Amino acid sequence: MEDTYYSESSELDRDKLRQRIRDYVADQGWRISGEHREESGVLPIVLDGDAERYWQEAGTAVARAGMRALLFHHTTGYSLPDAVRLADLVASAPELSTVALAPAIKAHSLARWDEQGFFRLLNRLMFEAARPAERYRTLQHFYRCSERLIGRFYAGRPGPLDPLRILSGRPPVPLGRALGCLLRGPRRQPVPAAVARRGL
Ligand SMILES: Cc1cc2nc3c(=O)[nH]c(=O)nc-3n(C[C@H](O)[C@H](O)[C@H](O)COP(=O)(O)OP(=O)(O)OC[C@H]3O[C@@H](n4cnc5c(N)ncnc54)[C@H](O)[C@@H]3O)c2cc1C
């Protein structure tokens, strides 16, 4: 059982979430026979950023992986698909020294950053352009798309027409503010956005 939602703050009220999951279970008429493990956390999503500058400051003296190599999905905050891609890169590297791997990982990370431009735009549309009460509509529309599209989205590799499919229909975003996000780019001071999820 899992409860995931987007939030503008990183606060997590575990008791409230626990109760929400129990209420859902009760509504379904299910009975919990046991609780084996529980996890909770707050993951970041990305509105925008300067990946080149991040890597300039990080340097390549040590090879990085995971979140510290910016290798995560900018809308879900998940990192498994990017971890697999990085494992492939390392496994096929001709040399496993830091000197060889660190710059290769940096180049891979910057390429992945560029590939995720649509996800950052989607985040800005949800968190900067949409009225807070309407934000859910974008995701509601998304989860009505085909399973294959949803799979490509979670894998962080949307097809060429997927952005159009995801943004099609009557937008839950005032047109002027959406155009502002498209033309102007993000605000200099992005709204702190987080996705929080917990499981029972
Ligand atoms: C509740 C929850 C559910 C999630 N569900 C999913 C999911 O379904 N799919 C998915 O893909 N992702 C999911 N994620 C996200 C995923 O877990 C993280 O993105 C991923 O663990 C990040 O991996 P990482 O290696 O970058 O960092 P971490 O997993 O945080 O690993 C970093 C490690 O480095 C150690 N460390 C830190 N500093 C030092 C130091 N100075 N010296 C030595 N060791 C140090 C830490 O203790 C830690 O073990 C979830 C996260 C949460 C919290």
Coordinates of C-alpha atoms and ligand atoms in Angstrom, one line a residue:
M1 CA 0.0 0.0 0.0
E2 CA 1.4 3.4 -0.9
D3 CA 0.4 7.0 -0.8
T4 CA 2.2 9.4 -3.0
Y5 CA 1.5 13.1 -3.6
Y6 CA 3.1 16.3 -4.7
S7 CA 3.6 19.1 -2.2
E8 CA 5.2 22.5 -2.0
S9 CA 6.9 21.7 1.2
S10 CA 9.0 18.8 2.4
E11 CA 6.9 18.3 5.6
L12 CA 5.6 14.8 6.0
D13 CA 2.8 14.1 8.6
R14 CA 3.4 10.3 9.0
D15 CA 0.4 9.8 11.4
K16 CA -2.0 11.5 9.0
L17 CA -0.7 9.5 6.0
R18 CA -0.8 6.2 8.0
Q19 CA -4.4 7.0 8.8
R20 CA -5.2 7.9 5.2
I21 CA -3.9 4.5 4.0
R22 CA -5.9 2.7 6.7
D23 CA -9.0 4.6 5.7
Y24 CA -8.5 3.6 2.1
V25 CA -8.0 0.0 3.0
A26 CA -11.2 0.1 5.1
D27 CA -13.1 1.7 2.2
Q28 CA -12.1 -1.1 -0.1
G29 CA -13.4 -3.6 2.5
W30 CA -9.9 -5.2 2.9
R31 CA -8.4 -6.5 6.2
I32 CA -4.8 -6.0 7.0
S33 CA -3.3 -9.3 8.2
G34 CA 0.1 -7.9 9.1
E35 CA 2.5 -5.0 8.5
H36 CA 5.9 -6.2 7.4
R37 CA 7.8 -3.0 6.6
E38 CA 7.2 0.7 6.4
E39 CA 9.2 3.4 4.5
S40 CA 8.7 7.1 4.0
G41 CA 10.5 9.9 2.4
V42 CA 10.5 13.1 0.5
L43 CA 11.9 13.2 -3.0
P44 CA 12.8 16.4 -4.9
I45 CA 11.5 17.2 -8.3
V46 CA 13.2 19.7 -10.6
L47 CA 11.8 22.9 -12.0
D48 CA 15.0 24.1 -13.5
G49 CA 18.7 24.3 -12.7
D50 CA 22.2 24.8 -14.1
A51 CA 23.6 21.3 -14.5
E52 CA 26.9 22.6 -16.1
R53 CA 27.6 24.8 -13.0
Y54 CA 26.7 21.9 -10.7
W55 CA 29.3 19.7 -12.3
Q56 CA 31.9 22.5 -12.5
E57 CA 31.5 22.8 -8.7
A58 CA 31.4 19.0 -8.1
G59 CA 34.5 18.4 -10.3
T60 CA 35.5 15.0 -11.5
A61 CA 38.1 14.0 -8.9
V62 CA 35.7 11.3 -7.7
A63 CA 33.3 9.4 -9.9
R64 CA 29.7 10.1 -8.8
A65 CA 26.6 8.0 -9.1
G66 CA 22.9 8.3 -8.2
M67 CA 21.3 11.6 -7.1
R68 CA 24.7 13.2 -6.7
A69 CA 25.3 12.6 -10.4
L70 CA 21.9 14.2 -11.0
L71 CA 20.7 10.8 -12.3
F72 CA 17.1 10.7 -11.3
H73 CA 13.7 11.4 -13.0
H74 CA 12.9 15.1 -12.8
T75 CA 9.1 14.6 -12.4
T76 CA 8.9 11.4 -10.3
G77 CA 12.1 11.8 -8.3
Y78 CA 12.8 8.1 -8.8
S79 CA 16.2 6.8 -9.8
L80 CA 16.0 3.1 -10.7
P81 CA 15.9 3.5 -14.5
D82 CA 18.8 5.9 -14.4
A83 CA 20.7 3.6 -12.1
V84 CA 20.3 0.8 -14.6
R85 CA 21.5 3.1 -17.4
L86 CA 24.6 4.1 -15.4
A87 CA 25.3 0.4 -14.6
D88 CA 25.2 -0.3 -18.3
L89 CA 27.6 2.6 -18.9
V90 CA 30.0 1.4 -16.3
A91 CA 29.8 -2.3 -17.4
S92 CA 30.7 -1.3 -21.0
A93 CA 33.5 1.2 -20.0
P94 CA 36.9 0.1 -21.5
E95 CA 38.6 1.2 -18.3
L96 CA 37.3 1.3 -14.7
S97 CA 39.6 3.9 -13.2
T98 CA 38.3 7.1 -11.7
V99 CA 40.2 9.1 -14.3
A100 CA 38.3 7.3 -17.1
L101 CA 34.9 6.9 -15.4
A102 CA 34.3 10.3 -13.8
P103 CA 34.3 12.4 -17.0
A104 CA 32.2 9.8 -18.8
I105 CA 29.6 9.9 -16.0
K106 CA 29.6 13.7 -16.1
A107 CA 29.0 13.7 -19.9
H108 CA 26.2 11.0 -19.5
S109 CA 24.6 13.1 -16.7
L110 CA 24.6 16.3 -18.8
A111 CA 23.1 14.4 -21.7
R112 CA 20.4 13.0 -19.4
W113 CA 19.7 16.5 -18.0
D114 CA 19.1 17.8 -21.6
E115 CA 16.8 14.8 -22.3
Q116 CA 14.7 15.7 -19.3
G117 CA 13.7 19.2 -20.5
F118 CA 10.1 18.1 -21.0
F119 CA 9.8 16.9 -17.5
R120 CA 11.1 20.2 -16.1
L121 CA 8.6 22.1 -18.3
L122 CA 5.8 19.8 -17.1
N123 CA 6.8 20.5 -13.4
R124 CA 6.7 24.2 -14.1
L125 CA 3.3 24.0 -15.7
M126 CA 2.0 22.2 -12.6
F127 CA 3.8 24.2 -9.9
E128 CA 4.2 27.7 -11.5
A129 CA 1.3 28.0 -14.0
A130 CA -1.6 25.9 -12.7
R131 CA -3.9 27.1 -10.0
P132 CA -3.1 24.9 -6.9
A133 CA -6.6 23.4 -6.8
E134 CA -6.3 22.4 -10.5
R135 CA -2.9 20.8 -10.4
Y136 CA -4.2 17.3 -10.1
R137 CA -5.9 17.5 -13.5
T138 CA -2.6 17.2 -15.4
L139 CA -1.8 13.9 -13.6
Q140 CA -5.4 12.7 -13.9
H141 CA -5.1 13.1 -17.7
F142 CA -1.7 11.5 -17.7
Y143 CA -2.9 8.3 -15.9
R144 CA -5.6 8.0 -18.5
C145 CA -3.0 7.7 -21.2
S146 CA -1.9 4.3 -22.6
E147 CA 0.1 2.0 -20.4
R148 CA 3.0 2.1 -22.9
L149 CA 3.2 5.8 -22.7
I150 CA 3.2 5.7 -18.9
G151 CA 5.9 3.1 -19.1
R152 CA 8.1 5.3 -21.3
F153 CA 7.4 8.3 -19.0
Y154 CA 8.5 6.4 -15.9
A155 CA 11.6 5.1 -17.7
G156 CA 12.5 8.7 -18.4
R157 CA 12.5 8.2 -22.2
P158 CA 9.3 9.7 -23.6
G159 CA 8.6 9.1 -27.3
P160 CA 8.5 12.1 -29.7
L161 CA 4.7 12.5 -29.5
D162 CA 4.3 11.8 -25.8
P163 CA 4.7 15.4 -24.7
L164 CA 1.8 16.4 -27.0
R165 CA -0.3 13.4 -25.8
I166 CA 0.4 14.3 -22.1
L167 CA -0.4 18.0 -22.6
S168 CA -3.3 17.5 -25.0
G169 CA -6.9 18.4 -24.1
R170 CA -8.2 21.4 -22.2
P171 CA -5.3 22.6 -20.2
P172 CA -5.9 23.0 -16.4
V173 CA -3.5 26.0 -16.7
P174 CA -4.4 29.6 -17.7
L175 CA -3.1 30.0 -21.2
G176 CA -1.1 33.2 -20.5
R177 CA 0.7 31.6 -17.5
A178 CA 1.4 28.5 -19.5
L179 CA 2.9 30.6 -22.3
G180 CA 4.9 32.4 -19.7
C181 CA 6.4 29.1 -18.6
L182 CA 7.2 28.1 -22.2
L183 CA 8.6 31.4 -23.3
R184 CA 10.1 32.9 -20.2
G185 CA 11.5 29.7 -18.6
P186 CA 11.3 29.2 -14.9
R187 CA 11.4 31.9 -12.3
R188 CA 14.8 32.7 -10.9
Q189 CA 13.6 31.6 -7.5
P190 CA 11.8 28.3 -8.1
V191 CA 8.9 27.3 -5.9
P192 CA 10.3 24.5 -3.6
A193 CA 8.5 21.4 -4.8
A194 CA 8.7 18.0 -3.4
V195 CA 7.0 14.7 -3.9
A196 CA 6.4 12.8 -0.7
R197 CA 5.5 9.1 -0.6
R198 CA 5.1 6.6 2.1
G199 CA 4.2 2.9 2.1
L200 CA 2.6 0.6 4.6
Ligands
LIG1 C1 9.8 6.2 0.4 C2 10.6 6.2 -0.9 C3 10.2 5.4 -1.9 C4 10.9 5.4 -3.1 N1 10.5 4.7 -4.2 C5 11.2 4.6 -5.3 C6 10.8 3.8 -6.4 O1 9.7 3.1 -6.3 N2 11.5 3.7 -7.5 C7 12.7 4.5 -7.6 O2 13.4 4.4 -8.6 N3 13.1 5.3 -6.6 C8 12.4 5.3 -5.5 N4 12.8 6.1 -4.5 C9 14.0 7.0 -4.7 C10 15.2 6.2 -4.5 O3 15.2 5.5 -3.3 C11 16.4 7.2 -4.4 O4 16.3 8.0 -5.6 C12 17.7 6.4 -4.4 O5 17.8 5.7 -3.3 C13 18.9 7.4 -4.6 O6 20.0 6.6 -4.6 P1 21.4 7.2 -4.3 O7 22.4 6.1 -4.4 O8 21.7 8.4 -5.1 O9 21.3 7.8 -2.8 P2 21.1 6.9 -1.5 O10 20.2 5.7 -1.7 O11 20.6 8.0 -0.5 O12 22.5 6.3 -1.1 C14 23.5 7.2 -0.6 C15 24.3 6.4 0.4 O13 25.5 7.1 0.7 C16 25.6 7.0 2.1 N5 26.4 8.2 2.5 C17 26.0 9.5 2.5 N6 27.0 10.3 2.9 C18 28.1 9.5 3.1 C19 29.4 9.7 3.6 N7 29.9 10.9 3.8 N8 30.2 8.6 3.7 C20 29.7 7.4 3.4 N9 28.5 7.1 3.0 C21 27.7 8.1 2.9 C22 24.2 7.0 2.7 O14 24.1 6.5 4.0 C23 23.5 6.1 1.7 O15 23.6 4.8 2.0 C24 12.1 6.2 -3.2 C25 12.5 6.9 -2.1 C26 11.8 6.9 -1.0 C27 12.4 7.7 0.2

